[in-house]
């Protein structure tokens, strides 16, 4: 350390000149230019000292020239690892270890001068206008990974306690026939109906083959596809209503039938459009989209088979493909699918069933009691819904895509950040959203229908299929699901208005979580459960 007054004055002048030449605060300037203070400098923390050492070493390498190596490489490009690579290079180039020690001691002396004179009591500690990290204007610019981890830890701890408390109070409520029972054998008509649904895609393919050979006119083709698609959805409805099957089996069959219907509509609509494009090309008309010209109209049975099993609802002749199947990755996803399916079953049997069985009809009993039941049901229902989303949209669809080498795996977006209800419906189910946009929304706009009416038509179609998937298996036609989906339309308008009025706020996101998950879904569960029990003569089993 320099002890003379001349050296101290020189060090102070150097420090002052470095601060005045740089517009940044002393702390940030020091982190770029200097290394850490000794242990005696109590004004500098250990963390800052470590950063100062690293930064000063980088600066010292840039400031002090060193001879180039024999092969033409500059030793300064090797970074701050002076103890290994730089020392070896200096020896090979003819340098000495003594010179290196002198350089290190000089650096330490410069550090001592810098820390001694930069952190003076007269140096300003506050130089800029800054917001607190949790202020309203700055909260979404910060990383909240630590708080997210805290929420996960608290969530695991709280729910572990609740699970233990529930098991101690009620015991193990899952029945032995949860996965399979003798009653499941009575659902064989639904299973046979499911196996016979591929007849309808085959009929659609035969229609397209005939029209390709000019054996059918366009009006006949349109009528044929309308009949085939209608039969594909009405046939399962008839089978379910004729049989006294389990609700789970009926829901599974209706979901499968709706998927087949959506795929057949896309198959017929896309082929019709490709025929129109082919006729336009024959006439010499220009086509704006080169991809359409690159894949001309053709009817191939292999294309139909791949489309019917692929994780998409939009038919096209070529899909982005991956190069290979990652078998180990697929096995891990299957294991996750089994585990999370078991978690869903545990929550349903251990929590949801006792709550709904010990409840009253929410529209016929005490109002406060109904609110208490809905709020108590909201948490386990939310867990089941999130597990269902993860199992189907992330695990199952990705497993199917991996096995089929299907490349486009954007099955969902970050719907949990949706600021309006409209954003949620655009992001949470991308296969259905793309189908709606392609086969309902834009066709309506091309036919002169206003945008608001086109959105309303899309919601009506979605509401009808939600009602079919729930009401038909339950044999209860009270339109609760239809009303719940159509109730989203005013919510779209309200949350859009609030988002425009209070920009960069999450008020719409909070409204979505409360209406959709905390209130809407538990209310529908209670309504359908009690209507189903009333239909069966109040049998709870």
Short mmCIF file of C-alpha atoms in Angstrom, two decimals:
data_model
loop_
_atom_site.label_atom_id
_atom_site.label_comp_id
_atom_site.label_asym_id
_atom_site.label_seq_id
_atom_site.Cartn_x
_atom_site.Cartn_y
_atom_site.Cartn_z
CA UNK A 1 0.00 0.00 0.00
CA UNK A 2 1.30 3.49 -0.84
CA UNK A 3 2.00 5.55 2.28
CA UNK A 4 3.34 8.91 1.05
CA UNK A 5 1.12 11.95 0.69
CA UNK A 6 2.10 12.29 -2.94
CA UNK A 7 0.89 8.82 -3.73
CA UNK A 8 -2.36 9.38 -1.84
CA UNK A 9 -3.01 12.60 -3.71
CA UNK A 10 -2.30 10.88 -6.98
CA UNK A 11 -4.65 8.04 -6.10
CA UNK A 12 -7.39 10.47 -5.13
CA UNK A 13 -6.96 12.40 -8.36
CA UNK A 14 -7.14 9.20 -10.43
CA UNK A 15 -10.27 8.11 -8.58
CA UNK A 16 -11.95 11.49 -8.99
CA UNK A 17 -11.10 11.67 -12.68
CA UNK A 18 -12.50 8.18 -13.29
CA UNK A 19 -15.75 9.12 -11.53
CA UNK A 20 -16.15 12.40 -13.39
CA UNK A 21 -15.48 10.79 -16.78
CA UNK A 22 -18.19 8.22 -16.28
CA UNK A 23 -21.84 9.24 -15.86
CA UNK A 24 -22.75 6.09 -13.93
CA UNK A 25 -22.89 6.03 -10.11
CA UNK A 26 -19.63 5.24 -8.27
CA UNK A 27 -20.76 1.72 -7.42
CA UNK A 28 -21.44 0.61 -10.99
CA UNK A 29 -18.28 2.37 -12.22
CA UNK A 30 -16.24 0.63 -9.56
CA UNK A 31 -17.64 -2.77 -10.50
CA UNK A 32 -16.48 -2.29 -14.06
CA UNK A 33 -13.01 -0.91 -13.32
CA UNK A 34 -11.74 -2.20 -9.95
CA UNK A 35 -11.31 -5.34 -7.93
CA UNK A 36 -12.28 -6.05 -4.30
CA UNK A 37 -10.96 -4.35 -1.19
CA UNK A 38 -9.05 -6.19 1.54
CA UNK A 39 -10.86 -7.51 4.55
CA UNK A 40 -10.09 -4.30 6.44
CA UNK A 41 -12.32 -2.24 4.12
CA UNK A 42 -15.57 -2.64 6.04
CA UNK A 43 -17.57 -0.45 3.64
CA UNK A 44 -17.47 -3.05 0.87
CA UNK A 45 -19.43 -6.30 1.28
CA UNK A 46 -18.05 -9.72 0.47
CA UNK A 47 -20.39 -10.08 -2.48
CA UNK A 48 -19.27 -6.73 -3.96
CA UNK A 49 -15.64 -7.63 -3.34
CA UNK A 50 -16.03 -10.85 -5.29
CA UNK A 51 -17.58 -9.02 -8.22
CA UNK A 52 -14.90 -6.31 -8.07
CA UNK A 53 -12.13 -8.91 -8.22
CA UNK A 54 -13.67 -10.52 -11.28
CA UNK A 55 -14.31 -7.23 -13.07
CA UNK A 56 -10.91 -5.72 -12.32
CA UNK A 57 -9.13 -8.83 -13.55
CA UNK A 58 -11.00 -8.48 -16.86
CA UNK A 59 -10.10 -4.77 -17.04
CA UNK A 60 -6.46 -5.40 -16.17
CA UNK A 61 -6.21 -7.97 -18.98
CA UNK A 62 -7.60 -5.43 -21.47
CA UNK A 63 -5.45 -2.52 -20.23
CA UNK A 64 -2.02 -4.23 -20.00
CA UNK A 65 -0.61 -5.41 -23.34
CA UNK A 66 1.12 -8.76 -23.47
CA UNK A 67 3.20 -10.34 -26.21
CA UNK A 68 1.45 -12.54 -28.72
CA UNK A 69 2.06 -16.25 -28.75
CA UNK A 70 3.90 -18.07 -31.46
CA UNK A 71 0.76 -19.26 -33.19
CA UNK A 72 -0.64 -15.73 -33.50
CA UNK A 73 -3.27 -15.97 -30.73
CA UNK A 74 -3.62 -13.07 -28.31
CA UNK A 75 -3.34 -14.29 -24.70
CA UNK A 76 -5.81 -11.59 -23.63
CA UNK A 77 -8.63 -13.54 -25.29
CA UNK A 78 -8.26 -16.32 -22.78
CA UNK A 79 -10.10 -14.33 -20.07
CA UNK A 80 -9.21 -13.85 -16.44
CA UNK A 81 -7.80 -17.28 -15.60
CA UNK A 82 -4.29 -15.93 -14.88
CA UNK A 83 -3.32 -18.81 -12.64
CA UNK A 84 -3.28 -21.43 -15.40
CA UNK A 85 -3.50 -20.43 -19.06
CA UNK A 86 -1.93 -16.95 -18.96
CA UNK A 87 1.03 -18.08 -16.84
CA UNK A 88 1.71 -20.95 -19.20
CA UNK A 89 1.64 -18.60 -22.19
CA UNK A 90 3.98 -16.13 -20.50
CA UNK A 91 6.51 -18.89 -19.80
CA UNK A 92 6.32 -20.22 -23.36
CA UNK A 93 6.80 -16.69 -24.76
CA UNK A 94 9.92 -16.06 -22.70
CA UNK A 95 8.32 -14.17 -19.77
CA UNK A 96 9.18 -14.85 -16.13
CA UNK A 97 7.08 -15.73 -13.10
CA UNK A 98 8.68 -12.83 -11.24
CA UNK A 99 7.21 -10.28 -13.64
CA UNK A 100 3.80 -11.84 -13.19
CA UNK A 101 4.02 -11.56 -9.39
CA UNK A 102 5.00 -7.92 -9.70
CA UNK A 103 1.98 -7.30 -11.91
CA UNK A 104 -0.38 -8.95 -9.41
CA UNK A 105 1.03 -6.92 -6.53
CA UNK A 106 0.58 -3.77 -8.57
CA UNK A 107 -3.05 -4.68 -9.20
CA UNK A 108 -3.66 -5.19 -5.47
CA UNK A 109 -2.10 -1.81 -4.74
CA UNK A 110 -4.41 -0.20 -7.29
CA UNK A 111 -7.40 -1.93 -5.69
CA UNK A 112 -6.52 -0.61 -2.28
CA UNK A 113 -6.24 2.93 -3.66
CA UNK A 114 -9.53 2.62 -5.53
CA UNK A 115 -11.57 1.34 -2.58
CA UNK A 116 -9.98 3.76 -0.17
CA UNK A 117 -10.85 6.86 -2.15
CA UNK A 118 -14.03 5.87 -4.04
CA UNK A 119 -16.20 5.04 -1.02
CA UNK A 120 -15.79 8.35 0.75
CA UNK A 121 -18.44 9.75 3.08
CA UNK A 122 -18.89 12.74 0.75
CA UNK A 123 -19.65 10.57 -2.30
CA UNK A 124 -23.40 10.68 -3.17
CA UNK A 125 -25.20 7.40 -2.48
CA UNK A 126 -28.45 8.38 -4.28
CA UNK A 127 -28.14 9.56 -7.87
CA UNK A 128 -31.24 8.34 -9.79
CA UNK A 129 -35.02 8.21 -9.44
CA UNK A 130 -35.87 4.54 -8.86
CA UNK A 131 -39.07 2.61 -8.07
CA UNK A 132 -39.42 -0.16 -5.51
CA UNK A 133 -39.39 -3.64 -7.09
CA UNK A 134 -42.96 -4.35 -5.95
CA UNK A 135 -44.44 -1.00 -7.01
CA UNK A 136 -47.31 -1.10 -9.48
CA UNK A 137 -45.23 0.38 -12.31
CA UNK A 138 -42.29 -1.96 -11.77
CA UNK A 139 -43.70 -5.25 -10.50
CA UNK A 140 -44.08 -6.91 -13.89
CA UNK A 141 -40.56 -5.93 -14.95
CA UNK A 142 -38.98 -8.00 -12.18
CA UNK A 143 -38.29 -11.70 -11.92
CA UNK A 144 -40.41 -13.41 -9.29
CA UNK A 145 -38.83 -16.86 -9.47
CA UNK A 146 -38.12 -16.89 -5.75
CA UNK A 147 -41.71 -15.98 -4.85
CA UNK A 148 -42.92 -18.63 -7.27
CA UNK A 149 -40.77 -21.22 -5.53
CA UNK A 150 -42.14 -20.03 -2.18
CA UNK A 151 -45.70 -20.48 -3.43
CA UNK A 152 -44.90 -24.03 -4.55
CA UNK A 153 -43.35 -24.88 -1.17
CA UNK A 154 -46.32 -23.41 0.72
CA UNK A 155 -48.77 -25.17 -1.61
CA UNK A 156 -47.11 -28.54 -1.07
CA UNK A 157 -46.93 -28.04 2.70
CA UNK A 158 -50.55 -26.88 3.08
CA UNK A 159 -52.00 -29.58 0.85
CA UNK A 160 -49.91 -32.28 2.50
CA UNK A 161 -51.41 -31.28 5.84
CA UNK A 162 -54.91 -31.28 4.37
CA UNK A 163 -54.41 -34.73 2.85
CA UNK A 164 -53.18 -36.14 6.16
CA UNK A 165 -56.05 -34.49 8.03
CA UNK A 166 -58.58 -35.84 5.55
CA UNK A 167 -57.20 -39.38 5.79
CA UNK A 168 -57.21 -39.24 9.60
CA UNK A 169 -60.79 -37.95 9.70
CA UNK A 170 -62.52 -39.92 6.92
CA UNK A 171 -60.14 -42.76 6.11
CA UNK A 172 -59.48 -44.14 2.63
CA UNK A 173 -62.59 -43.34 0.53
CA UNK A 174 -61.44 -44.69 -2.83
CA UNK A 175 -63.50 -47.75 -3.70
CA UNK A 176 -62.00 -50.96 -5.04
CA UNK A 177 -63.95 -50.63 -8.28
CA UNK A 178 -62.69 -47.13 -9.07
CA UNK A 179 -60.73 -48.21 -12.15
CA UNK A 180 -62.76 -51.24 -13.19
CA UNK A 181 -65.88 -52.90 -11.85
CA UNK A 182 -68.58 -55.31 -12.99
CA UNK A 183 -70.70 -52.32 -14.00
CA UNK A 184 -68.13 -51.42 -16.63
CA UNK A 185 -69.09 -54.56 -18.54
CA UNK A 186 -72.52 -53.04 -19.15
CA UNK A 187 -70.91 -50.31 -21.22
CA UNK A 188 -70.03 -52.68 -24.08
CA UNK A 189 -72.50 -50.98 -26.50
CA UNK A 190 -70.57 -47.73 -26.06
CA UNK A 191 -67.30 -49.54 -26.69
CA UNK A 192 -68.68 -51.12 -29.87
CA UNK A 193 -69.98 -47.73 -30.99
CA UNK A 194 -66.52 -46.29 -30.49
CA UNK A 195 -64.98 -49.05 -32.62
CA UNK A 196 -67.49 -48.43 -35.41
CA UNK A 197 -66.91 -44.66 -35.70
CA UNK A 198 -64.08 -45.06 -38.29
CA UNK A 199 -66.82 -46.01 -40.79
CA UNK A 200 -67.64 -42.32 -41.21
CA UNK A 201 -64.14 -41.17 -42.27
CA UNK A 202 -64.10 -44.07 -44.72
CA UNK A 203 -67.43 -42.90 -46.19
CA UNK A 204 -66.07 -39.34 -46.50
CA UNK A 205 -63.02 -40.68 -48.33
CA UNK A 206 -65.21 -42.60 -50.80
CA UNK A 207 -67.19 -39.43 -51.51
CA UNK A 208 -64.00 -37.50 -52.22
CA UNK A 209 -62.71 -40.27 -54.47
CA UNK A 210 -65.93 -40.21 -56.50
CA UNK A 211 -65.88 -36.45 -56.91
CA UNK A 212 -62.20 -36.60 -57.95
CA UNK A 213 -63.24 -38.92 -60.76
CA UNK A 214 -66.07 -36.54 -61.70
CA UNK A 215 -68.74 -39.06 -60.69
CA UNK A 216 -70.55 -36.65 -58.36
CA UNK A 217 -71.55 -33.03 -58.68
CA UNK A 218 -70.70 -30.43 -56.04
CA UNK A 219 -74.25 -30.18 -54.57
CA UNK A 220 -74.35 -33.96 -54.14
CA UNK A 221 -70.92 -33.90 -52.48
CA UNK A 222 -72.00 -31.19 -50.04
CA UNK A 223 -75.18 -33.05 -49.11
CA UNK A 224 -73.25 -36.30 -48.68
CA UNK A 225 -70.76 -34.72 -46.30
CA UNK A 226 -73.56 -33.10 -44.30
CA UNK A 227 -75.22 -36.49 -43.91
CA UNK A 228 -71.95 -38.23 -42.94
CA UNK A 229 -70.91 -35.63 -40.36
CA UNK A 230 -74.40 -35.48 -38.85
CA UNK A 231 -74.56 -39.26 -38.56
CA UNK A 232 -71.13 -39.36 -36.90
CA UNK A 233 -72.43 -37.27 -33.99
CA UNK A 234 -76.05 -38.48 -33.80
CA UNK A 235 -75.15 -42.18 -33.77
CA UNK A 236 -73.21 -42.00 -30.43
CA UNK A 237 -75.95 -39.80 -28.94
CA UNK A 238 -78.54 -42.45 -29.81
CA UNK A 239 -76.41 -45.27 -28.33
CA UNK A 240 -75.78 -43.41 -25.07
CA UNK A 241 -79.43 -42.45 -24.60
CA UNK A 242 -80.55 -46.03 -25.23
CA UNK A 243 -78.12 -47.51 -22.68
CA UNK A 244 -77.89 -47.02 -18.93
CA UNK A 245 -74.15 -46.62 -18.97
CA UNK A 246 -71.70 -44.93 -16.62
CA UNK A 247 -71.30 -41.18 -16.99
CA UNK A 248 -67.53 -41.46 -17.50
CA UNK A 249 -67.96 -43.89 -20.40
CA UNK A 250 -70.55 -41.65 -22.03
CA UNK A 251 -68.35 -38.57 -21.71
CA UNK A 252 -65.39 -40.43 -23.26
CA UNK A 253 -67.51 -41.61 -26.21
CA UNK A 254 -68.98 -38.14 -26.81
CA UNK A 255 -65.55 -36.53 -26.74
CA UNK A 256 -64.29 -39.03 -29.28
CA UNK A 257 -67.38 -38.50 -31.47
CA UNK A 258 -66.95 -34.71 -31.35
CA UNK A 259 -63.31 -35.05 -32.41
CA UNK A 260 -64.36 -37.24 -35.35
CA UNK A 261 -67.03 -34.69 -36.32
CA UNK A 262 -64.57 -31.79 -36.23
CA UNK A 263 -62.03 -33.71 -38.31
CA UNK A 264 -64.64 -34.73 -40.91
CA UNK A 265 -65.83 -31.13 -41.28
CA UNK A 266 -62.25 -29.99 -41.80
CA UNK A 267 -61.63 -32.82 -44.29
CA UNK A 268 -64.69 -31.95 -46.37
CA UNK A 269 -64.18 -28.18 -46.20
CA UNK A 270 -60.48 -28.36 -47.07
CA UNK A 271 -61.04 -30.68 -50.03
CA UNK A 272 -63.81 -28.40 -51.31
CA UNK A 273 -61.47 -25.41 -51.10
CA UNK A 274 -58.63 -27.31 -52.81
CA UNK A 275 -60.96 -28.21 -55.67
CA UNK A 276 -61.84 -24.54 -56.01
CA UNK A 277 -58.16 -23.62 -56.09
CA UNK A 278 -57.45 -26.30 -58.70
CA UNK A 279 -60.25 -24.93 -60.92
CA UNK A 280 -58.86 -21.41 -60.52
CA UNK A 281 -55.40 -22.58 -61.54
CA UNK A 282 -56.84 -24.32 -64.58
CA UNK A 283 -58.43 -21.02 -65.59
CA UNK A 284 -55.09 -19.23 -65.19
CA UNK A 285 -56.05 -17.21 -62.11
CA UNK A 286 -53.26 -16.15 -59.74
CA UNK A 287 -53.18 -17.64 -56.23
CA UNK A 288 -51.79 -15.42 -53.47
CA UNK A 289 -50.58 -18.23 -51.18
CA UNK A 290 -47.67 -20.19 -52.75
CA UNK A 291 -48.10 -23.02 -50.22
CA UNK A 292 -51.49 -23.85 -51.76
CA UNK A 293 -49.90 -24.09 -55.20
CA UNK A 294 -47.05 -26.21 -53.80
CA UNK A 295 -49.52 -28.85 -52.50
CA UNK A 296 -52.10 -29.41 -55.23
CA UNK A 297 -55.42 -31.16 -54.75
CA UNK A 298 -55.23 -34.91 -54.24
CA UNK A 299 -57.22 -37.58 -52.40
CA UNK A 300 -55.00 -40.17 -50.70
CA UNK A 301 -56.12 -42.71 -48.12
CA UNK A 302 -52.77 -42.46 -46.29
CA UNK A 303 -53.29 -38.73 -45.82
CA UNK A 304 -56.70 -39.36 -44.28
CA UNK A 305 -55.42 -42.07 -41.92
CA UNK A 306 -52.58 -39.86 -40.68
CA UNK A 307 -54.95 -36.93 -40.20
CA UNK A 308 -57.46 -38.98 -38.21
CA UNK A 309 -54.84 -40.10 -35.68
CA UNK A 310 -52.70 -36.94 -35.64
CA UNK A 311 -53.10 -34.43 -32.77
CA UNK A 312 -54.79 -31.82 -34.96
CA UNK A 313 -58.29 -30.93 -36.13
CA UNK A 314 -57.25 -29.11 -39.32
CA UNK A 315 -56.74 -31.25 -42.42
CA UNK A 316 -53.89 -30.54 -44.81
CA UNK A 317 -51.86 -32.59 -47.24
CA UNK A 318 -48.51 -32.02 -45.54
CA UNK A 319 -47.56 -31.36 -41.91
CA UNK A 320 -44.23 -30.32 -40.36
CA UNK A 321 -42.49 -33.50 -39.26
CA UNK A 322 -39.71 -34.37 -36.85
CA UNK A 323 -36.82 -36.64 -37.81
CA UNK A 324 -37.13 -39.42 -35.25
CA UNK A 325 -39.02 -40.73 -32.22
CA UNK A 326 -37.44 -40.14 -28.82
CA UNK A 327 -38.38 -43.37 -27.13
CA UNK A 328 -36.96 -42.54 -23.71
CA UNK A 329 -38.72 -39.17 -23.67
CA UNK A 330 -42.02 -40.79 -24.69
CA UNK A 331 -41.71 -43.37 -21.90
CA UNK A 332 -41.17 -40.62 -19.32
CA UNK A 333 -44.26 -38.78 -20.53
CA UNK A 334 -46.33 -41.98 -20.29
CA UNK A 335 -45.19 -42.45 -16.69
CA UNK A 336 -46.18 -38.85 -15.91
CA UNK A 337 -49.56 -39.41 -17.57
CA UNK A 338 -50.24 -42.44 -15.35
CA UNK A 339 -49.16 -40.60 -12.19
CA UNK A 340 -51.24 -37.48 -12.84
CA UNK A 341 -54.25 -39.56 -13.83
CA UNK A 342 -53.98 -41.28 -10.46
CA UNK A 343 -53.76 -37.89 -8.74
CA UNK A 344 -56.97 -36.81 -10.48
CA UNK A 345 -58.72 -39.99 -9.40
CA UNK A 346 -57.55 -39.54 -5.81
CA UNK A 347 -58.84 -35.95 -5.65
CA UNK A 348 -62.19 -36.87 -7.19
CA UNK A 349 -62.84 -39.82 -4.89
CA UNK A 350 -61.33 -38.41 -1.69
CA UNK A 351 -62.50 -34.80 -1.89
CA UNK A 352 -64.98 -33.94 -4.65
CA UNK A 353 -67.42 -36.84 -4.21
CA UNK A 354 -67.91 -36.31 -0.43
CA UNK A 355 -68.44 -32.57 -0.95
CA UNK A 356 -71.10 -32.94 -3.64
CA UNK A 357 -72.81 -35.83 -1.87
CA UNK A 358 -73.16 -33.75 1.30
CA UNK A 359 -74.49 -30.70 -0.55
CA UNK A 360 -77.89 -29.41 -1.56
CA UNK A 361 -79.09 -28.17 -4.90
CA UNK A 362 -77.43 -24.72 -5.21
CA UNK A 363 -80.58 -23.11 -6.65
CA UNK A 364 -83.05 -24.66 -4.19
CA UNK A 365 -81.37 -24.40 -0.80
CA UNK A 366 -79.93 -21.76 1.47
CA UNK A 367 -77.98 -19.09 -0.42
CA UNK A 368 -75.09 -18.82 2.04
CA UNK A 369 -74.86 -22.60 2.30
CA UNK A 370 -74.67 -22.83 -1.52
CA UNK A 371 -71.84 -20.28 -1.60
CA UNK A 372 -69.98 -22.21 1.09
CA UNK A 373 -70.30 -25.46 -0.88
CA UNK A 374 -69.16 -23.80 -4.10
CA UNK A 375 -66.10 -22.27 -2.45
CA UNK A 376 -65.23 -25.53 -0.70
CA UNK A 377 -65.52 -27.40 -3.99
CA UNK A 378 -63.55 -24.80 -5.96
CA UNK A 379 -60.07 -25.79 -4.75
CA UNK A 380 -60.19 -29.57 -5.47
CA UNK A 381 -62.09 -28.88 -8.69
CA UNK A 382 -59.37 -26.45 -9.76
CA UNK A 383 -56.69 -29.06 -9.04
CA UNK A 384 -58.53 -31.65 -11.14
CA UNK A 385 -59.03 -29.20 -13.98
CA UNK A 386 -55.34 -28.21 -14.03
CA UNK A 387 -54.30 -31.88 -13.91
CA UNK A 388 -56.72 -32.63 -16.75
CA UNK A 389 -55.22 -29.83 -18.83
CA UNK A 390 -51.67 -31.04 -18.14
CA UNK A 391 -52.50 -34.68 -18.85
CA UNK A 392 -54.40 -34.11 -22.09
CA UNK A 393 -52.93 -31.00 -23.73
CA UNK A 394 -49.33 -31.43 -22.64
CA UNK A 395 -48.70 -35.12 -21.99
CA UNK A 396 -51.14 -37.06 -24.19
CA UNK A 397 -50.99 -34.79 -27.26
CA UNK A 398 -47.19 -34.60 -27.05
CA UNK A 399 -46.95 -38.38 -26.72
CA UNK A 400 -49.16 -38.80 -29.78
CA UNK A 401 -47.17 -36.19 -31.70
CA UNK A 402 -43.89 -37.85 -30.77
CA UNK A 403 -45.03 -41.28 -31.94
CA UNK A 404 -46.33 -39.82 -35.22
CA UNK A 405 -43.38 -37.40 -35.69
CA UNK A 406 -45.87 -34.54 -35.76
CA UNK A 407 -43.85 -31.31 -35.66
CA UNK A 408 -46.25 -28.51 -34.72
CA UNK A 409 -46.76 -29.04 -30.99
CA UNK A 410 -48.24 -25.69 -30.02
CA UNK A 411 -51.27 -27.29 -28.40
CA UNK A 412 -51.68 -24.38 -25.99
CA UNK A 413 -50.20 -20.98 -25.21
CA UNK A 414 -49.71 -19.14 -21.94
CA UNK A 415 -53.44 -18.89 -21.27
CA UNK A 416 -52.77 -18.42 -17.55
CA UNK A 417 -51.55 -14.89 -18.38
CA UNK A 418 -54.69 -14.00 -20.36
CA UNK A 419 -55.84 -10.48 -19.51
CA UNK A 420 -59.28 -10.94 -21.09
CA UNK A 421 -61.64 -13.87 -21.50
CA UNK A 422 -61.24 -13.60 -25.27
CA UNK A 423 -57.48 -14.10 -24.92
CA UNK A 424 -58.07 -17.18 -22.79
CA UNK A 425 -60.30 -18.81 -25.41
CA UNK A 426 -57.70 -18.05 -28.08
CA UNK A 427 -54.82 -19.63 -26.17
CA UNK A 428 -55.92 -22.50 -23.96
CA UNK A 429 -57.01 -24.99 -26.68
CA UNK A 430 -55.08 -24.30 -29.85
CA UNK A 431 -56.38 -27.25 -31.95
CA UNK A 432 -60.00 -26.14 -31.46
CA UNK A 433 -59.07 -22.46 -31.84
CA UNK A 434 -57.35 -23.09 -35.17
CA UNK A 435 -60.37 -25.13 -36.33
CA UNK A 436 -62.76 -22.33 -35.33
CA UNK A 437 -60.71 -19.68 -37.08
CA UNK A 438 -60.25 -21.75 -40.22
CA UNK A 439 -63.72 -23.23 -40.69
CA UNK A 440 -66.12 -20.83 -38.94
CA UNK A 441 -64.69 -17.37 -38.21
CA UNK A 442 -63.01 -16.47 -41.51
CA UNK A 443 -65.67 -18.17 -43.68
CA UNK A 444 -68.22 -15.97 -41.90
CA UNK A 445 -66.13 -12.86 -42.58
CA UNK A 446 -65.70 -13.80 -46.26
CA UNK A 447 -69.48 -14.06 -46.56
CA UNK A 448 -70.00 -10.56 -45.22
CA UNK A 449 -70.93 -11.44 -41.64
CA UNK A 450 -69.73 -8.83 -39.10
CA UNK A 451 -66.88 -9.74 -36.79
CA UNK A 452 -69.01 -9.65 -33.62
CA UNK A 453 -71.61 -11.99 -35.14
CA UNK A 454 -68.85 -14.35 -36.31
CA UNK A 455 -67.47 -14.51 -32.76
CA UNK A 456 -70.98 -15.16 -31.43
CA UNK A 457 -71.46 -18.03 -33.92
CA UNK A 458 -68.17 -19.57 -32.81
CA UNK A 459 -69.29 -19.41 -29.15
CA UNK A 460 -72.65 -20.99 -30.05
CA UNK A 461 -70.92 -23.93 -31.77
CA UNK A 462 -68.62 -24.37 -28.77
CA UNK A 463 -71.57 -24.18 -26.34
CA UNK A 464 -73.52 -26.82 -28.28
CA UNK A 465 -70.67 -29.31 -28.14
CA UNK A 466 -70.00 -28.64 -24.45
CA UNK A 467 -73.65 -29.35 -23.76
CA UNK A 468 -73.57 -32.56 -25.81
CA UNK A 469 -70.48 -33.86 -24.02
CA UNK A 470 -72.06 -33.35 -20.57
CA UNK A 471 -75.84 -33.47 -20.93
CA UNK A 472 -76.05 -36.60 -23.11
CA UNK A 473 -73.97 -38.86 -20.79
CA UNK A 474 -75.90 -37.52 -17.77
CA UNK A 475 -79.28 -37.80 -19.56
CA UNK A 476 -80.00 -34.33 -18.20
CA UNK A 477 -80.90 -31.55 -20.64
CA UNK A 478 -81.02 -28.41 -18.50
CA UNK A 479 -78.58 -26.46 -20.74
CA UNK A 480 -76.29 -25.59 -17.84
CA UNK A 481 -73.13 -26.08 -19.92
CA UNK A 482 -74.62 -24.17 -22.85
CA UNK A 483 -75.54 -21.25 -20.60
CA UNK A 484 -72.11 -21.33 -18.97
CA UNK A 485 -70.32 -21.03 -22.32
CA UNK A 486 -72.66 -18.32 -23.63
CA UNK A 487 -72.12 -16.41 -20.39
CA UNK A 488 -68.54 -15.96 -21.62
CA UNK A 489 -69.75 -13.52 -24.31
CA UNK A 490 -70.60 -10.67 -21.89
CA UNK A 491 -67.45 -11.51 -19.94
CA UNK A 492 -65.47 -11.01 -23.15
CA UNK A 493 -66.96 -7.53 -23.52
CA UNK A 494 -66.46 -6.63 -19.83
CA UNK A 495 -62.85 -7.80 -19.58
CA UNK A 496 -61.96 -6.20 -22.93
CA UNK A 497 -63.39 -2.89 -21.73
CA UNK A 498 -61.51 -3.10 -18.43
CA UNK A 499 -58.27 -3.97 -20.22
CA UNK A 500 -58.61 -0.90 -22.46
CA UNK A 501 -59.46 1.36 -19.52
CA UNK A 502 -56.83 0.02 -17.11
CA UNK A 503 -53.95 -0.79 -19.42
CA UNK A 504 -51.05 -2.94 -18.18
CA UNK A 505 -53.24 -4.30 -15.39
CA UNK A 506 -54.32 -7.84 -14.60
CA UNK A 507 -57.88 -7.08 -13.52
CA UNK A 508 -59.22 -9.10 -16.47
CA UNK A 509 -57.00 -12.03 -15.52
CA UNK A 510 -58.34 -12.00 -11.96
CA UNK A 511 -61.94 -11.83 -13.22
CA UNK A 512 -61.27 -14.82 -15.46
CA UNK A 513 -59.81 -16.91 -12.63
CA UNK A 514 -62.65 -16.07 -10.27
CA UNK A 515 -65.61 -16.47 -12.65
CA UNK A 516 -64.30 -19.43 -14.61
CA UNK A 517 -62.48 -21.52 -11.99
CA UNK A 518 -63.64 -20.41 -8.54
CA UNK A 519 -67.33 -19.94 -9.29
CA UNK A 520 -68.31 -21.31 -12.72
CA UNK A 521 -66.98 -24.86 -12.78
CA UNK A 522 -67.96 -25.82 -9.19
CA UNK A 523 -71.46 -24.44 -9.79
CA UNK A 524 -71.86 -26.57 -12.95
CA UNK A 525 -70.63 -29.65 -11.08
CA UNK A 526 -73.21 -29.18 -8.33
CA UNK A 527 -76.03 -28.45 -10.78
CA UNK A 528 -75.41 -31.52 -12.94
CA UNK A 529 -74.81 -33.78 -9.94
CA UNK A 530 -78.11 -32.95 -8.25
CA UNK A 531 -80.05 -33.07 -11.51
CA UNK A 532 -78.52 -36.48 -12.19
CA UNK A 533 -79.40 -37.73 -8.70
CA UNK A 534 -82.94 -36.44 -9.04
CA UNK A 535 -83.30 -38.30 -12.34
CA UNK A 536 -82.11 -41.53 -10.74
CA UNK A 537 -84.41 -41.19 -7.74
CA UNK A 538 -81.88 -39.67 -5.34
CA UNK A 539 -79.53 -42.65 -5.52
CA UNK A 540 -76.09 -41.52 -4.39
CA UNK A 541 -74.13 -44.65 -5.32
#
